[in-house]
Amino acid sequence: MDSLISEKQVAIIGGGPAGLMAAEVLANAGVNVDVYEAMPTLGRKFLRAGLGGLNITHSENFKAFSSRYGDKNELLQPMLSRFKPNALREWVHQLGIETFVGTSGRVFPKEMKAAPLLRAWVHRLRSSGVRIHPGHRWMGFGDNGALRIENSDGEILIKPDAVILALGGASWPQLGSTGTWAECLRERGVEMAPWEPANCGFEVDWSDHLKENFDGAPLKAVAVTFKGLDGVVRTKRGELLIKKWGIEGGLIYSFSRRIREYLNQYDTATFYIDLVPDRDSEKVLKALARPRGSHSLSRHLQDVIGSDSLKRALLFEFADGKQESTSALAKLVKALPVVTTAPRPIEEAISSAGGVSFSSLEPSLMLKALPGVFVAGEMIDWEAPTGGYLLTACLATGRWTAKSVVNWLSENR
């Protein structure tokens, strides 16, 4: 251990995955670390994300994995390559948490819960000397670059040797990620990309019948097709959730960036739902063309789309007098044209796009305008789909930033 490094003090603002990972790396390097978290407890968004089963990372090959970060892939590549999904799994195993790969390729803790992992992690951090201060909110910079920290007793000023900001994005603000810190950095010359919802639902003007009878109903075994601004048509299978205000769920989340970008230029965007992706158009048309005898159209449709009442309701939602046209009905079965007018508010989104622009950062993730101040996690302008990609990048940037801080402290001692 470098004796001079051990005399250094680093403040980490934010007790989510990125901040805690940075704290671990710094503590292992012998640095004195204080973590300041605005909320009463750590990792609230992390715990909330794990309620339905904590998705740690994904098991697909690394080239495919990296591609999920879109136009930020090249910028994130150095960080991701130093903490690949397999390394993340090994890190989780070292905490005493077993993992498994689900049928979708996603990686989960054996118990499917986030709380045991977080407890083991925090215990290890405290054992390594990390000091954690819940209920301490960062209020910006004071004189001479000091950090203004507000707690129940008032405001204090601290002047550490280096700072890591791991403040999260702007989604789920009730859990601590408010994004309100953006203006403070902007005033200091940091370029900020505007906040936008990512992995979000979209508003659709459903009929009263659909709103009243199918709010919260799952739409399973379907496929969505959408043509983005780049002219590329993409199709993906999965599940959706119908809400009275529109549509959400993992399948539409995977298209959220492309639909959002389209809506930024046009008033509406149309995506298409295939109600029976396992049956081609010819088979659907042939099935619908069979004489139905005394059967109602609704009963006749069961031979094509099954007994799912939601699928039938959606089909009639868009039929608009086409019930007697077999070819038109067959086209709707394979491509329901759903028009959306806007994404849901960022407060409801699973994650956010926007934040600190990479143009404001050194490769080390230090702010160019604020030497000695580094950033990590979702507060940086990148986004990724659900499936373990968000958490992996948060942890990877946390590790990268912490190692950068160690190097910076060594060079500036």
Short mmCIF file of C-alpha atoms in Angstrom, two decimals:
data_model
loop_
_atom_site.label_atom_id
_atom_site.label_comp_id
_atom_site.label_asym_id
_atom_site.label_seq_id
_atom_site.Cartn_x
_atom_site.Cartn_y
_atom_site.Cartn_z
CA MET A 1 0.00 0.00 0.00
CA ASP A 2 1.22 3.50 -0.90
CA SER A 3 1.55 5.34 2.43
CA LEU A 4 0.80 8.68 0.79
CA ILE A 5 -2.36 7.30 -0.81
CA SER A 6 -3.50 6.02 2.58
CA GLU A 7 -3.47 9.59 3.84
CA LYS A 8 -5.85 10.74 1.13
CA GLN A 9 -9.55 11.34 1.66
CA VAL A 10 -12.18 10.70 -1.02
CA ALA A 11 -15.85 11.65 -0.77
CA ILE A 12 -18.40 9.68 -2.77
CA ILE A 13 -21.77 11.34 -3.25
CA GLY A 14 -24.41 8.68 -3.81
CA GLY A 15 -24.94 5.28 -2.24
CA GLY A 16 -26.20 3.37 -5.25
CA PRO A 17 -24.36 0.58 -7.11
CA ALA A 18 -21.88 2.90 -8.89
CA GLY A 19 -20.96 4.76 -5.73
CA LEU A 20 -20.64 1.63 -3.60
CA MET A 21 -18.48 -0.09 -6.22
CA ALA A 22 -16.21 2.95 -6.33
CA ALA A 23 -15.99 2.88 -2.54
CA GLU A 24 -14.95 -0.77 -2.56
CA VAL A 25 -12.15 -0.25 -5.10
CA LEU A 26 -10.84 2.80 -3.27
CA ALA A 27 -10.92 1.11 0.13
CA ASN A 28 -9.04 -1.88 -1.29
CA ALA A 29 -6.41 0.56 -2.55
CA GLY A 30 -5.99 1.93 0.99
CA VAL A 31 -7.79 5.23 0.46
CA ASN A 32 -9.96 6.72 3.20
CA VAL A 33 -13.53 6.75 1.89
CA ASP A 34 -16.71 8.49 3.00
CA VAL A 35 -19.99 7.76 1.21
CA TYR A 36 -22.71 10.39 1.53
CA GLU A 37 -26.26 9.28 0.68
CA ALA A 38 -29.25 11.64 0.66
CA MET A 39 -31.79 8.94 1.50
CA PRO A 40 -32.09 7.27 4.91
CA THR A 41 -30.80 3.97 3.50
CA LEU A 42 -28.51 2.84 0.69
CA GLY A 43 -29.36 1.43 -2.72
CA ARG A 44 -33.08 2.19 -2.76
CA LYS A 45 -33.42 2.06 -6.53
CA PHE A 46 -31.28 -1.09 -6.59
CA LEU A 47 -33.64 -2.73 -4.10
CA ARG A 48 -36.72 -1.55 -6.00
CA ALA A 49 -35.36 -2.95 -9.27
CA GLY A 50 -34.92 -6.32 -7.56
CA LEU A 51 -38.50 -6.71 -6.37
CA GLY A 52 -39.44 -8.78 -9.39
CA GLY A 53 -36.15 -10.67 -9.38
CA LEU A 54 -32.79 -8.91 -9.45
CA ASN A 55 -31.33 -9.07 -12.96
CA ILE A 56 -27.58 -8.76 -12.38
CA THR A 57 -26.21 -9.03 -15.91
CA HIS A 58 -26.57 -11.03 -19.12
CA SER A 59 -24.78 -14.17 -20.29
CA GLU A 60 -24.65 -13.41 -24.03
CA ASN A 61 -21.24 -13.10 -25.72
CA PHE A 62 -19.43 -9.89 -24.92
CA LYS A 63 -19.61 -8.44 -28.45
CA ALA A 64 -23.39 -8.72 -28.44
CA PHE A 65 -23.51 -7.48 -24.85
CA SER A 66 -21.52 -4.33 -25.67
CA SER A 67 -23.73 -3.53 -28.64
CA ARG A 68 -26.69 -2.90 -26.32
CA TYR A 69 -25.28 0.50 -25.40
CA GLY A 70 -25.95 1.96 -28.83
CA ASP A 71 -23.96 5.02 -29.83
CA LYS A 72 -22.19 5.06 -26.45
CA ASN A 73 -20.77 1.57 -26.97
CA GLU A 74 -17.35 2.80 -28.06
CA LEU A 75 -17.08 5.21 -25.12
CA LEU A 76 -18.13 2.61 -22.55
CA GLN A 77 -16.13 -0.22 -24.09
CA PRO A 78 -12.92 0.35 -22.06
CA MET A 79 -14.88 0.26 -18.80
CA LEU A 80 -17.08 -2.70 -19.72
CA SER A 81 -14.11 -4.72 -20.98
CA ARG A 82 -12.48 -4.42 -17.56
CA PHE A 83 -15.54 -5.67 -15.74
CA LYS A 84 -17.25 -8.09 -18.08
CA PRO A 85 -20.41 -10.00 -17.11
CA ASN A 86 -18.41 -13.06 -16.05
CA ALA A 87 -16.27 -10.89 -13.77
CA LEU A 88 -19.42 -9.37 -12.30
CA ARG A 89 -20.83 -12.82 -11.56
CA GLU A 90 -17.58 -13.82 -9.86
CA TRP A 91 -17.73 -10.64 -7.77
CA VAL A 92 -21.27 -11.56 -6.67
CA HIS A 93 -20.11 -15.08 -5.80
CA GLN A 94 -17.38 -13.60 -3.61
CA LEU A 95 -20.13 -11.94 -1.61
CA GLY A 96 -21.53 -15.39 -0.89
CA ILE A 97 -24.42 -15.05 -3.34
CA GLU A 98 -25.00 -17.83 -5.86
CA THR A 99 -26.24 -16.98 -9.35
CA PHE A 100 -27.92 -18.76 -12.23
CA VAL A 101 -28.66 -18.07 -15.89
CA GLY A 102 -32.35 -17.89 -16.79
CA THR A 103 -33.90 -19.18 -20.00
CA SER A 104 -33.61 -15.69 -21.52
CA GLY A 105 -29.88 -15.57 -20.83
CA ARG A 106 -30.30 -13.11 -18.01
CA VAL A 107 -28.33 -13.70 -14.82
CA PHE A 108 -30.03 -13.67 -11.42
CA PRO A 109 -29.12 -14.35 -7.78
CA LYS A 110 -30.28 -17.80 -6.73
CA GLU A 111 -32.70 -16.24 -4.24
CA MET A 112 -33.84 -13.70 -6.90
CA LYS A 113 -33.62 -10.89 -4.31
CA ALA A 114 -31.49 -7.76 -4.11
CA ALA A 115 -31.54 -7.32 -0.32
CA PRO A 116 -29.20 -10.22 0.62
CA LEU A 117 -26.62 -9.04 -1.91
CA LEU A 118 -26.78 -5.44 -0.70
CA ARG A 119 -26.51 -6.49 2.96
CA ALA A 120 -23.44 -8.61 2.29
CA TRP A 121 -21.90 -5.86 0.21
CA VAL A 122 -22.45 -3.10 2.77
CA HIS A 123 -21.09 -5.34 5.52
CA ARG A 124 -17.91 -5.92 3.49
CA LEU A 125 -17.58 -2.21 2.80
CA ARG A 126 -17.88 -1.28 6.46
CA SER A 127 -15.41 -4.01 7.38
CA SER A 128 -12.91 -2.50 4.94
CA GLY A 129 -13.17 0.87 6.64
CA VAL A 130 -15.67 2.67 4.39
CA ARG A 131 -17.63 5.24 6.37
CA ILE A 132 -21.26 5.56 5.28
CA HIS A 133 -23.36 8.63 6.02
CA PRO A 134 -27.08 8.23 5.21
CA GLY A 135 -29.33 11.26 5.34
CA HIS A 136 -26.58 13.51 3.95
CA ARG A 137 -27.60 15.42 0.82
CA TRP A 138 -25.12 17.14 -1.46
CA MET A 139 -26.14 20.76 -1.99
CA GLY A 140 -23.41 21.81 -4.41
CA PHE A 141 -20.08 23.54 -4.10
CA GLY A 142 -19.04 26.12 -1.56
CA ASP A 143 -15.97 28.33 -1.39
CA ASN A 144 -12.72 26.91 -2.76
CA GLY A 145 -14.54 23.91 -4.21
CA ALA A 146 -15.68 22.57 -0.84
CA LEU A 147 -18.70 20.28 -0.83
CA ARG A 148 -21.84 21.52 0.86
CA ILE A 149 -23.53 18.64 2.65
CA GLU A 150 -26.89 19.00 4.37
CA ASN A 151 -27.96 16.69 7.19
CA SER A 152 -30.48 16.80 10.02
CA ASP A 153 -28.27 19.17 11.99
CA GLY A 154 -27.80 21.69 9.21
CA GLU A 155 -25.09 22.18 6.60
CA ILE A 156 -21.46 21.14 6.76
CA LEU A 157 -18.54 21.83 4.43
CA ILE A 158 -15.99 19.17 3.53
CA LYS A 159 -12.87 19.44 1.39
CA PRO A 160 -11.69 15.94 0.39
CA ASP A 161 -8.68 15.26 -1.84
CA ALA A 162 -10.99 13.94 -4.59
CA VAL A 163 -14.71 13.56 -5.18
CA ILE A 164 -16.77 10.95 -7.00
CA LEU A 165 -20.30 11.97 -7.92
CA ALA A 166 -22.56 8.95 -8.37
CA LEU A 167 -25.87 10.75 -8.21
CA GLY A 168 -27.97 8.57 -10.51
CA GLY A 169 -30.26 9.77 -13.26
CA ALA A 170 -33.71 11.34 -13.14
CA SER A 171 -36.09 8.37 -13.02
CA TRP A 172 -37.86 7.15 -9.88
CA PRO A 173 -37.07 10.39 -7.99
CA GLN A 174 -38.89 9.12 -4.91
CA LEU A 175 -36.00 6.68 -4.48
CA GLY A 176 -33.35 9.39 -4.57
CA SER A 177 -32.44 9.88 -8.25
CA THR A 178 -33.90 13.32 -8.81
CA GLY A 179 -31.55 14.72 -11.43
CA THR A 180 -31.82 18.13 -9.75
CA TRP A 181 -28.04 18.29 -9.38
CA ALA A 182 -27.71 18.90 -13.14
CA GLU A 183 -28.06 22.68 -12.84
CA CYS A 184 -25.30 22.83 -10.24
CA LEU A 185 -22.85 21.18 -12.64
CA ARG A 186 -24.09 23.21 -15.59
CA GLU A 187 -23.30 26.39 -13.68
CA ARG A 188 -19.75 25.11 -13.28
CA GLY A 189 -19.27 24.69 -17.03
CA VAL A 190 -20.25 21.03 -17.36
CA GLU A 191 -22.16 20.22 -20.54
CA MET A 192 -25.38 18.38 -19.80
CA ALA A 193 -27.57 16.42 -22.21
CA PRO A 194 -31.28 16.95 -21.43
CA TRP A 195 -33.06 14.32 -19.39
CA GLU A 196 -35.34 11.92 -21.26
CA PRO A 197 -37.20 8.77 -20.18
CA ALA A 198 -35.61 5.45 -21.12
CA ASN A 199 -37.07 1.96 -20.71
CA CYS A 200 -40.46 3.60 -20.46
CA GLY A 201 -44.07 3.10 -21.41
CA PHE A 202 -45.88 5.04 -24.14
CA GLU A 203 -49.24 6.75 -24.23
CA VAL A 204 -51.95 5.28 -26.46
CA ASP A 205 -55.54 6.53 -26.82
CA TRP A 206 -57.41 3.30 -26.12
CA SER A 207 -61.17 3.00 -26.29
CA ASP A 208 -63.17 3.22 -23.06
CA HIS A 209 -63.90 -0.51 -23.36
CA LEU A 210 -60.20 -1.40 -23.35
CA LYS A 211 -59.43 1.05 -20.52
CA GLU A 212 -62.21 -0.26 -18.31
CA ASN A 213 -61.73 -3.98 -18.92
CA PHE A 214 -58.03 -4.54 -19.57
CA ASP A 215 -56.07 -2.02 -17.50
CA GLY A 216 -53.06 -3.94 -16.18
CA ALA A 217 -53.65 -6.99 -18.41
CA PRO A 218 -50.59 -8.78 -19.83
CA LEU A 219 -50.29 -9.33 -23.56
CA LYS A 220 -48.16 -12.45 -23.97
CA ALA A 221 -46.41 -14.17 -26.85
CA VAL A 222 -46.50 -11.25 -29.27
CA ALA A 223 -43.97 -9.43 -31.43
CA VAL A 224 -43.44 -5.71 -32.00
CA THR A 225 -42.11 -4.17 -35.22
CA PHE A 226 -40.96 -0.56 -35.55
CA LYS A 227 -39.19 1.45 -38.23
CA GLY A 228 -36.93 4.09 -36.70
CA LEU A 229 -35.61 7.37 -38.01
CA ASP A 230 -32.68 5.50 -39.53
CA GLY A 231 -35.07 3.57 -41.75
CA VAL A 232 -34.17 0.26 -40.12
CA VAL A 233 -37.10 -2.04 -39.37
CA ARG A 234 -36.66 -4.12 -36.24
CA THR A 235 -38.85 -6.85 -34.81
CA LYS A 236 -38.67 -8.46 -31.40
CA ARG A 237 -40.80 -10.94 -29.48
CA GLY A 238 -41.85 -10.74 -25.86
CA GLU A 239 -44.61 -9.50 -23.59
CA LEU A 240 -46.44 -6.21 -23.12
CA LEU A 241 -48.70 -4.75 -20.47
CA ILE A 242 -51.82 -2.81 -21.39
CA LYS A 243 -52.54 0.21 -19.19
CA LYS A 244 -55.44 2.60 -19.33
CA TRP A 245 -53.02 5.33 -20.39
CA GLY A 246 -51.20 3.19 -22.98
CA ILE A 247 -48.66 0.38 -23.04
CA GLU A 248 -45.56 -0.71 -21.14
CA GLY A 249 -43.48 -3.81 -20.48
CA GLY A 250 -40.11 -5.25 -21.38
CA LEU A 251 -40.89 -5.63 -25.07
CA ILE A 252 -41.79 -1.98 -25.63
CA TYR A 253 -38.89 -0.90 -23.38
CA SER A 254 -36.51 -2.45 -25.88
CA PHE A 255 -37.85 -0.03 -28.50
CA SER A 256 -38.12 2.97 -26.19
CA ARG A 257 -35.09 4.85 -27.46
CA ARG A 258 -36.03 4.48 -31.13
CA ILE A 259 -39.67 5.43 -30.51
CA ARG A 260 -38.66 8.36 -28.28
CA GLU A 261 -36.27 9.69 -30.93
CA TYR A 262 -39.03 9.41 -33.54
CA LEU A 263 -41.45 11.32 -31.32
CA ASN A 264 -38.87 14.05 -30.83
CA GLN A 265 -39.25 14.81 -34.55
CA TYR A 266 -42.86 13.85 -35.25
CA ASP A 267 -46.15 14.17 -33.38
CA THR A 268 -46.90 10.45 -33.46
CA ALA A 269 -45.13 7.14 -33.93
CA THR A 270 -46.70 3.86 -35.06
CA PHE A 271 -45.47 0.43 -34.05
CA TYR A 272 -47.05 -2.86 -35.06
CA ILE A 273 -48.04 -5.78 -32.86
CA ASP A 274 -48.09 -9.29 -34.29
CA LEU A 275 -50.62 -11.22 -32.20
CA VAL A 276 -49.46 -14.63 -33.46
CA PRO A 277 -45.74 -14.46 -34.31
CA ASP A 278 -45.57 -18.27 -34.58
CA ARG A 279 -47.99 -18.32 -37.53
CA ASP A 280 -47.18 -16.75 -40.87
CA SER A 281 -49.60 -14.50 -42.76
CA GLU A 282 -50.65 -17.21 -45.20
CA LYS A 283 -51.70 -19.59 -42.43
CA VAL A 284 -53.59 -16.84 -40.64
CA LEU A 285 -55.46 -15.89 -43.81
CA LYS A 286 -56.29 -19.53 -44.57
CA ALA A 287 -57.62 -20.08 -41.03
CA LEU A 288 -59.78 -16.97 -41.17
CA ALA A 289 -61.11 -17.88 -44.60
CA ARG A 290 -62.61 -21.16 -43.37
CA PRO A 291 -66.42 -21.10 -43.15
CA ARG A 292 -67.46 -20.36 -39.60
CA GLY A 293 -71.02 -21.59 -39.88
CA SER A 294 -73.08 -20.58 -36.86
CA HIS A 295 -70.03 -19.49 -34.87
CA SER A 296 -69.65 -15.82 -34.03
CA LEU A 297 -66.61 -13.98 -35.35
CA SER A 298 -65.23 -13.87 -31.80
CA ARG A 299 -65.52 -17.66 -31.52
CA HIS A 300 -64.08 -18.10 -35.01
CA LEU A 301 -61.04 -16.00 -34.06
CA GLN A 302 -60.11 -18.44 -31.31
CA ASP A 303 -58.88 -20.82 -34.00
CA VAL A 304 -56.40 -18.14 -35.07
CA ILE A 305 -55.37 -16.19 -31.96
CA GLY A 306 -56.42 -18.57 -29.20
CA SER A 307 -58.66 -17.91 -26.22
CA ASP A 308 -56.91 -14.73 -25.06
CA SER A 309 -59.71 -12.21 -24.61
CA LEU A 310 -57.26 -9.30 -24.67
CA LYS A 311 -55.98 -10.25 -28.10
CA ARG A 312 -59.55 -10.41 -29.40
CA ALA A 313 -60.35 -7.06 -27.80
CA LEU A 314 -57.29 -5.49 -29.41
CA LEU A 315 -58.23 -6.92 -32.77
CA PHE A 316 -61.73 -5.44 -32.58
CA GLU A 317 -60.21 -2.18 -31.31
CA PHE A 318 -58.54 -1.76 -34.69
CA ALA A 319 -61.01 -3.60 -36.94
CA ASP A 320 -63.11 -0.48 -37.55
CA GLY A 321 -65.67 -2.13 -39.80
CA LYS A 322 -63.20 -4.58 -41.34
CA GLN A 323 -64.70 -7.61 -39.56
CA GLU A 324 -66.23 -8.94 -42.74
CA SER A 325 -63.02 -8.52 -44.78
CA THR A 326 -60.99 -11.66 -44.23
CA SER A 327 -57.82 -10.28 -45.80
CA ALA A 328 -58.01 -7.02 -43.84
CA LEU A 329 -58.61 -8.92 -40.60
CA ALA A 330 -55.68 -11.24 -41.32
CA LYS A 331 -53.42 -8.22 -41.83
CA LEU A 332 -54.51 -6.81 -38.48
CA VAL A 333 -53.77 -10.10 -36.71
CA LYS A 334 -50.20 -9.90 -38.01
CA ALA A 335 -49.73 -6.14 -37.71
CA LEU A 336 -51.94 -4.12 -35.38
CA PRO A 337 -50.99 -0.44 -35.97
CA VAL A 338 -50.63 1.12 -32.51
CA VAL A 339 -50.18 4.88 -32.53
CA THR A 340 -48.42 6.56 -29.63
CA THR A 341 -48.20 10.29 -28.99
CA ALA A 342 -45.67 10.50 -26.16
CA PRO A 343 -43.52 8.53 -23.75
CA ARG A 344 -44.67 8.37 -20.16
CA PRO A 345 -43.15 10.89 -17.73
CA ILE A 346 -39.52 10.35 -16.77
CA GLU A 347 -40.59 9.91 -13.14
CA GLU A 348 -42.18 6.59 -14.15
CA ALA A 349 -39.35 5.36 -16.36
CA ILE A 350 -37.08 2.54 -15.27
CA SER A 351 -34.04 4.57 -16.30
CA SER A 352 -33.17 7.86 -17.95
CA ALA A 353 -31.17 9.15 -20.88
CA GLY A 354 -29.22 12.38 -20.62
CA GLY A 355 -26.94 13.71 -17.93
CA VAL A 356 -23.25 14.56 -18.00
CA SER A 357 -22.04 14.63 -21.59
CA PHE A 358 -18.99 12.57 -22.45
CA SER A 359 -17.56 15.70 -24.10
CA SER A 360 -17.30 17.17 -20.60
CA LEU A 361 -15.24 14.23 -19.36
CA GLU A 362 -11.66 13.10 -19.53
CA PRO A 363 -11.23 9.41 -20.43
CA SER A 364 -10.74 8.89 -16.69
CA LEU A 365 -14.33 10.19 -16.15
CA MET A 366 -12.99 13.28 -14.42
CA LEU A 367 -14.89 16.47 -15.19
CA LYS A 368 -12.78 18.71 -17.41
CA ALA A 369 -14.20 21.81 -15.73
CA LEU A 370 -13.62 20.50 -12.19
CA PRO A 371 -10.24 18.79 -11.66
CA GLY A 372 -10.43 16.20 -8.92
CA VAL A 373 -14.18 15.66 -9.40
CA PHE A 374 -15.13 12.40 -11.10
CA VAL A 375 -18.49 10.91 -12.10
CA ALA A 376 -19.90 7.39 -12.39
CA GLY A 377 -23.07 5.51 -13.13
CA GLU A 378 -26.38 6.62 -14.60
CA MET A 379 -25.68 10.33 -14.18
CA ILE A 380 -23.52 10.08 -17.32
CA ASP A 381 -25.27 10.37 -20.69
CA TRP A 382 -25.69 6.75 -21.74
CA GLU A 383 -28.61 4.37 -21.77
CA ALA A 384 -29.21 0.66 -22.16
CA PRO A 385 -32.16 -1.74 -22.24
CA THR A 386 -33.23 -3.78 -19.26
CA GLY A 387 -31.66 -7.21 -18.98
CA GLY A 388 -28.70 -6.55 -16.68
CA TYR A 389 -27.07 -3.97 -18.94
CA LEU A 390 -27.92 -1.00 -16.73
CA LEU A 391 -26.48 -2.50 -13.55
CA THR A 392 -23.38 -3.84 -15.30
CA ALA A 393 -22.48 -0.43 -16.73
CA CYS A 394 -23.12 1.31 -13.40
CA LEU A 395 -20.75 -1.08 -11.64
CA ALA A 396 -18.18 -0.94 -14.45
CA THR A 397 -18.09 2.87 -14.47
CA GLY A 398 -17.85 2.87 -10.68
CA ARG A 399 -14.78 0.63 -10.80
CA TRP A 400 -13.22 2.62 -13.64
CA THR A 401 -13.71 5.94 -11.86
CA ALA A 402 -12.28 4.64 -8.60
CA LYS A 403 -9.15 3.35 -10.33
CA SER A 404 -8.85 6.71 -12.09
CA VAL A 405 -9.05 8.47 -8.72
CA VAL A 406 -6.25 6.30 -7.33
CA ASN A 407 -4.07 7.20 -10.30
CA TRP A 408 -4.95 10.89 -10.02
CA LEU A 409 -4.14 10.96 -6.30
CA SER A 410 -0.79 9.28 -6.97
CA GLU A 411 0.07 11.84 -9.65
CA ASN A 412 -1.08 14.83 -7.57
CA ARG A 413 0.39 14.11 -4.20
#
